[in-house]
Every structure is written in C-alpha cells, then in structure tokens.
Short mmCIF file of C-alpha atoms in Angstrom, two decimals:
data_model
loop_
_atom_site.label_atom_id
_atom_site.label_comp_id
_atom_site.label_asym_id
_atom_site.label_seq_id
_atom_site.Cartn_x
_atom_site.Cartn_y
_atom_site.Cartn_z
CA MET C 1 88.53 313.38 208.25
CA GLU C 2 86.67 312.28 211.35
CA PRO C 3 84.01 314.53 212.85
CA ILE C 4 85.75 316.52 215.57
CA GLU C 5 83.97 319.43 217.22
CA ILE C 6 86.29 322.04 218.74
CA THR C 7 84.87 324.80 220.92
CA GLY C 8 86.31 327.42 223.24
CA VAL C 9 85.07 328.75 226.57
CA ARG C 10 86.52 332.17 227.45
CA TYR C 11 89.12 331.31 224.81
CA THR C 12 88.94 331.70 221.05
CA PRO C 13 91.04 329.02 219.35
CA ASP C 14 92.84 330.25 216.25
CA GLU C 15 93.22 328.20 213.06
CA SER C 16 96.61 326.77 214.02
CA THR C 17 95.26 325.56 217.37
CA LYS C 18 92.20 324.00 215.72
CA LYS C 19 94.42 322.29 213.15
CA TYR C 20 96.72 320.97 215.91
CA VAL C 21 93.81 319.61 217.95
CA ALA C 22 92.23 317.99 214.89
CA LYS C 23 95.54 316.36 213.99
CA LYS C 24 96.19 315.02 217.50
CA ILE C 25 92.68 313.86 218.38
CA GLY C 26 91.91 312.64 214.85
CA ALA C 27 94.98 310.42 214.90
CA LEU C 28 93.48 308.50 217.83
CA SER C 29 91.15 306.68 215.46
CA ARG C 30 94.04 304.36 214.57
CA PHE C 31 93.72 302.81 218.04
CA LEU C 32 90.10 301.84 217.40
CA PRO C 33 88.88 298.51 216.04
CA ARG C 34 87.71 298.79 212.43
CA HIS C 35 84.02 298.50 213.28
CA ALA C 36 84.27 301.46 215.68
CA ARG C 37 86.01 303.80 213.21
CA LYS C 38 82.77 304.32 211.29
CA THR C 39 80.99 305.90 214.27
CA PHE C 40 83.99 307.72 215.80
CA SER C 41 83.21 311.26 216.94
CA ALA C 42 85.03 313.61 219.27
CA GLU C 43 84.21 316.80 221.14
CA VAL C 44 87.01 319.02 222.45
CA VAL C 45 86.46 322.00 224.74
CA LEU C 46 89.33 324.45 225.22
CA ARG C 47 89.11 326.82 228.21
CA GLU C 48 91.11 329.63 229.68
CA VAL C 49 90.91 329.48 233.47
CA ASN C 50 92.13 332.40 235.57
CA ARG C 51 93.68 331.05 238.73
CA ALA C 52 95.38 332.88 241.56
CA ASN C 53 98.85 332.02 240.24
CA GLY C 54 98.20 333.12 236.64
CA ASN C 55 96.34 332.05 233.53
CA LYS C 56 95.94 328.37 232.86
CA TYR C 57 94.59 326.56 229.85
CA GLU C 58 92.33 323.56 230.17
CA CYS C 59 91.51 320.92 227.57
CA ASP C 60 88.54 318.61 228.00
CA ALA C 61 87.96 315.91 225.36
CA LYS C 62 85.18 313.38 224.91
CA ILE C 63 85.28 310.53 222.38
CA VAL C 64 82.14 308.58 221.58
CA VAL C 65 82.68 304.97 220.48
CA PRO C 66 80.19 302.08 220.40
CA ASN C 67 79.02 301.15 223.92
CA ARG C 68 81.27 303.70 225.66
CA VAL C 69 82.17 307.36 226.09
CA LEU C 70 85.83 308.09 226.85
CA THR C 71 86.78 311.37 228.54
CA ALA C 72 90.01 313.07 229.53
CA LYS C 73 90.76 316.45 231.06
CA ASP C 74 93.95 318.34 231.88
CA SER C 75 95.12 321.88 232.56
CA THR C 76 98.57 323.39 232.08
CA MET C 77 100.19 326.75 231.39
CA ASN C 78 100.21 326.06 227.63
CA MET C 79 97.24 324.99 225.48
CA MET C 80 99.31 322.75 223.21
CA ALA C 81 100.76 320.90 226.21
CA ALA C 82 97.25 320.33 227.59
CA VAL C 83 96.16 318.86 224.25
CA ASP C 84 99.21 316.56 224.21
CA ILE C 85 98.49 315.24 227.71
CA VAL C 86 94.80 314.68 226.92
CA GLU C 87 95.79 312.84 223.75
CA ALA C 88 98.06 310.50 225.74
CA LYS C 89 95.30 309.80 228.27
CA LEU C 90 92.77 309.04 225.54
CA ALA C 91 95.24 306.82 223.68
CA GLU C 92 95.61 304.64 226.76
CA GLN C 93 91.84 304.44 227.24
CA LEU C 94 91.40 303.50 223.58
CA ARG C 95 94.01 300.73 223.87
CA LYS C 96 92.09 299.26 226.80
CA TYR C 97 88.82 299.61 224.88
CA LYS C 98 90.29 297.76 221.92
CA GLU C 99 91.62 294.95 224.13
CA THR C 100 88.26 294.39 225.81
CA ASN C 101 86.09 294.69 222.68
CA GLN C 102 88.00 292.61 220.18
CA PRO C 103 87.15 288.93 219.86
CA VAL C 104 89.91 286.49 220.68
CA LYS C 105 91.18 284.82 217.53
CA GLY C 106 92.27 281.22 217.45
CA TRP C 107 89.68 279.77 219.85
#
C-alpha cells in the first residue's frame, strides 16, 4: 500500500473513515505514470469546522509526485462526501500531470 498519512484536527477519524480515505486516495496512484508511482505519497487532513449554520467537515489532501505537489480541499456536511469530492479533484489534476509529463511516443 502507498504511504498515506491521515490526521484529524478537532476530529478523530475512526477506523472505517481511515480505511475509506486510504482506499479512495490510494486508488489515485493508477492515474500516475509508472516512474512516479515509486515516490507517491499523500497527506490527508480531516477537520470538523463549526460554522454558524451547523457542523461542517473539511477534507484537505496533498499528493507529492516528482516535480509537483497537488492539493485539493473541500467542505461538506458529511466527511465521506468531502473525501469523494477531493478524490475527484485530485484525479483530474493527476490526469493533467500525466498528460504533461509523459513523453510523446511515435516521434
């Protein structure tokens, strides 16, 4: 499994949440070029933010790949939904990273 660091700020993630985050963020390595998979690392910070209209959960993720650091952040009323949205944002950034960092074949 890839090295994924999961921490909580004013929120203690339980085992099921940690497992869910590791599954979602760890699966993003499939979007990386093969050379970048060796040095793939991720840091996920889960927060509980008290706003005027109720409790909100915030997910902030950072993925370190060669020559770049990709970040995504989102907050919703549900922690799992925040993780899903962050995963989608990072997947798009990783697709763009792969397009720009892969050599063109056939030239």
